[in-house]
mmCIF file of C-alpha atoms in Angstrom:
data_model
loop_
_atom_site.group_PDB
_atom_site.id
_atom_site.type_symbol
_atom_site.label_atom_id
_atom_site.label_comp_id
_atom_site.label_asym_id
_atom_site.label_seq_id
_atom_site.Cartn_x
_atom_site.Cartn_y
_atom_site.Cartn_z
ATOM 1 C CA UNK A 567 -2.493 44.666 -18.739
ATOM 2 C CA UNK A 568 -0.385 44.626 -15.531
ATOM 3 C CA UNK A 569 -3.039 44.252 -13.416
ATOM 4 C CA UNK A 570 -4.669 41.242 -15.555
ATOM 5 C CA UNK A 571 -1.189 39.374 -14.612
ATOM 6 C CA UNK A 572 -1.030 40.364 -11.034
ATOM 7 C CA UNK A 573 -4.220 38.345 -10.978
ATOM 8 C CA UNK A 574 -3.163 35.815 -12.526
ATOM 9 C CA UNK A 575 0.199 35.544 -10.363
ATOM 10 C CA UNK A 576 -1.876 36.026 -7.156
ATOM 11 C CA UNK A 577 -4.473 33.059 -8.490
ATOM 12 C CA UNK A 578 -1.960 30.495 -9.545
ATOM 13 C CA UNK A 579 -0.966 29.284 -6.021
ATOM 14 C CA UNK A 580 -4.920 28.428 -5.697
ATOM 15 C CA UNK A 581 -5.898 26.989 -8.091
ATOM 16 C CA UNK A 582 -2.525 24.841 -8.628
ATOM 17 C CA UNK A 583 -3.453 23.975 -5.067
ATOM 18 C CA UNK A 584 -6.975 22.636 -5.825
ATOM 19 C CA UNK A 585 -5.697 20.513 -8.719
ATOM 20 C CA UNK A 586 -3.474 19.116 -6.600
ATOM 21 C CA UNK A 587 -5.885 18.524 -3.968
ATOM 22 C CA UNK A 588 -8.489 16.978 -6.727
ATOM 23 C CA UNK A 589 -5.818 14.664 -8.611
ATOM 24 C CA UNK A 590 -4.979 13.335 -4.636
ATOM 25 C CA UNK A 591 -8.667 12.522 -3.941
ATOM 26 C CA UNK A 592 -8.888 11.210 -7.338
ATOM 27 C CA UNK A 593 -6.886 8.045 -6.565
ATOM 28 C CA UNK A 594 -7.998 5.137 -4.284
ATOM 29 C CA UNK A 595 -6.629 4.531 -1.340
ATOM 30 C CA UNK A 596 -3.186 5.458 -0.371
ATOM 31 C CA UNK A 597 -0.109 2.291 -0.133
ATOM 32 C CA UNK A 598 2.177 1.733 2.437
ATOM 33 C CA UNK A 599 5.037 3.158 0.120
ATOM 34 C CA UNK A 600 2.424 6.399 0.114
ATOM 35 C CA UNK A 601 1.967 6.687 3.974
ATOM 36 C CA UNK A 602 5.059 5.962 4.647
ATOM 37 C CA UNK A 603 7.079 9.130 2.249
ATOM 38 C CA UNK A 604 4.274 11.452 3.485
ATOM 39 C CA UNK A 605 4.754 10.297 7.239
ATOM 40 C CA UNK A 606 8.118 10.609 6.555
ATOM 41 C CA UNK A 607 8.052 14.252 4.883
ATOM 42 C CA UNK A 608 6.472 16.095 7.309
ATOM 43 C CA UNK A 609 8.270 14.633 10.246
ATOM 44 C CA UNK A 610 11.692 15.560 8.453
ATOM 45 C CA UNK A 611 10.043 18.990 7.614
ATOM 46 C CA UNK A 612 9.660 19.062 11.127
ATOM 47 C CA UNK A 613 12.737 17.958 12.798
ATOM 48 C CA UNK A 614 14.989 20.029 9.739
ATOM 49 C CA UNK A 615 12.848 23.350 11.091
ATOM 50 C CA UNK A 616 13.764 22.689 14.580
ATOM 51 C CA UNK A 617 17.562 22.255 13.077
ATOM 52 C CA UNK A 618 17.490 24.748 11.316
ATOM 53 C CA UNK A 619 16.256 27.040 13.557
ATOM 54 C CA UNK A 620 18.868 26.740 15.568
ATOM 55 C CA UNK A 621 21.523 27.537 13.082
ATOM 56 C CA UNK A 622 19.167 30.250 11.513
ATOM 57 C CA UNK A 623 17.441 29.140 8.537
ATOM 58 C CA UNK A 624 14.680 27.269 9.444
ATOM 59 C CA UNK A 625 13.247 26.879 5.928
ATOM 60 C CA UNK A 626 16.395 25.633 4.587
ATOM 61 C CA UNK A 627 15.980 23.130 7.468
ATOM 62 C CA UNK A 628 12.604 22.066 6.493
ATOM 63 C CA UNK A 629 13.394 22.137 3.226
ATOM 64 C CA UNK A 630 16.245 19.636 3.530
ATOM 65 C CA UNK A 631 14.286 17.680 6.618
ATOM 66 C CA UNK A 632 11.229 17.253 4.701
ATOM 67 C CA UNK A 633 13.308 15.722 1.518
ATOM 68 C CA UNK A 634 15.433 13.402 3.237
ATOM 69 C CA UNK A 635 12.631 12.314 5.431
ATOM 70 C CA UNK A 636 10.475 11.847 2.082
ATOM 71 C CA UNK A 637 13.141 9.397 0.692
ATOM 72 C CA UNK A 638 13.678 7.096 3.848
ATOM 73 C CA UNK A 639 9.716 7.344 4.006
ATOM 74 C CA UNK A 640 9.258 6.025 1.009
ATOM 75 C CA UNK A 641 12.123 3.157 1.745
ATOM 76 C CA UNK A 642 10.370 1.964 4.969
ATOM 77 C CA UNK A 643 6.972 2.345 3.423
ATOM 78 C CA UNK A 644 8.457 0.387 0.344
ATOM 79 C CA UNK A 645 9.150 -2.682 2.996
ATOM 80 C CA UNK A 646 5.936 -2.475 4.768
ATOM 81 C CA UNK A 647 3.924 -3.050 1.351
ATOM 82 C CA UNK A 648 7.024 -5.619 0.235
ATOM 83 C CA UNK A 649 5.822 -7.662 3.507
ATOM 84 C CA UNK A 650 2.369 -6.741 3.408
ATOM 85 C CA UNK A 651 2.401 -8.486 -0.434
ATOM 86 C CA UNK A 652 4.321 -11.591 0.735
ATOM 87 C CA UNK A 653 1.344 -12.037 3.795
ATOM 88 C CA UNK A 654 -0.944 -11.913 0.688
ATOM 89 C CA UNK A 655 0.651 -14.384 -1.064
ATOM 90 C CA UNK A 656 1.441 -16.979 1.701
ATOM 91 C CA UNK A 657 -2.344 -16.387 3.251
ATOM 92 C CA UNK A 658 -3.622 -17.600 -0.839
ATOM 93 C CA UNK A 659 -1.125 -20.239 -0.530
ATOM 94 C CA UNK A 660 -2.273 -21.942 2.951
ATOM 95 C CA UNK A 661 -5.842 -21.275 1.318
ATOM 96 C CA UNK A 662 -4.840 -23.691 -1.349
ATOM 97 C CA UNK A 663 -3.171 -26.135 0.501
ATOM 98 C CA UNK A 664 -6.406 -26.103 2.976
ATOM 99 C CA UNK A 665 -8.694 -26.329 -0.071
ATOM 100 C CA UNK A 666 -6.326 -29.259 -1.419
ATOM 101 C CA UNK A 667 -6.451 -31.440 1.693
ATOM 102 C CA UNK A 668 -10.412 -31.061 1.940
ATOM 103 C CA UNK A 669 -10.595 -32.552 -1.746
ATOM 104 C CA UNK A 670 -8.191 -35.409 -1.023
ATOM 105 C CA UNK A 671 -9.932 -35.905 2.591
ATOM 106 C CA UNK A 672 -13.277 -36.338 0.151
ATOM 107 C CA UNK A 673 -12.000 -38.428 -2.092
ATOM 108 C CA UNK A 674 -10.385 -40.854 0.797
ATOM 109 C CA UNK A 675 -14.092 -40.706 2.520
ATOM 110 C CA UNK A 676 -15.430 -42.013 -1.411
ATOM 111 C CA UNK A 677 -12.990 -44.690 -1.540
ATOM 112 C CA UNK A 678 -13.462 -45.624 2.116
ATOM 113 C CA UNK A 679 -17.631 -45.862 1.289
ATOM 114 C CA UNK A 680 -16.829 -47.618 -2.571
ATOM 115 C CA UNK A 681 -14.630 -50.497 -0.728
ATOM 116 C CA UNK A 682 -16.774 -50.781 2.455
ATOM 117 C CA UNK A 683 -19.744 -51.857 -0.283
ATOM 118 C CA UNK A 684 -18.243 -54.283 -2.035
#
């Protein structure tokens, strides 16, 4: 009986790794918000294990680095894909306007050709 768990301790690390891995492929493609917190993680995992290596714990450090960088990540990532959606919109908008202006340019070029017969 011990031995069954000692398994199953030893095999939980895998396999919650590979349904991690399969729900993360299982999305589309990542957002800004997403890049940015993961960017963010793993350079404040890296700059809190250089920290706190220095003061002794380096895991603590990464620990701590790799959290706050996560959070200001996300925050900068958040602002990208803010901007990025506002690009979106204004780009539809001038598309509209264009689109707008070509129908009244047509209709001017009717009017033009209806009073030129007369």
């Amino acid at each position: 009986m011990k031995n069954n768990f000692m398994t199953c301790k030893r095999a939980l690390p895998f396999v919650l790794g590979f349904t991690l891995i399969g729900a993360g492929c299982a999305g589309g493609p990542l957002t800004a918000r997403e890049k940015g917190a993961g960017i963010g993680a793993l350079g404040g995992a890296a700059v809190g294990g250089i920290v706190g290596s220095a003061v002794g714990h380096p895991a603590a450090g990464a620990a701590i680095g790799g959290g706050l960088g996560l959070g200001a990540g996300a925050l900068v990532g958040d602002q990208i894909q803010g901007q990025d959606n506002r690009n979106s919109e204004q780009d539809q908008q001038i598309r509209n306007n264009q689109y707008e202006l070509d129908r009244q340019w047509r209709e001017l070029e009717r009017m033009r050709r209806e009073r030129g017969e007369y």
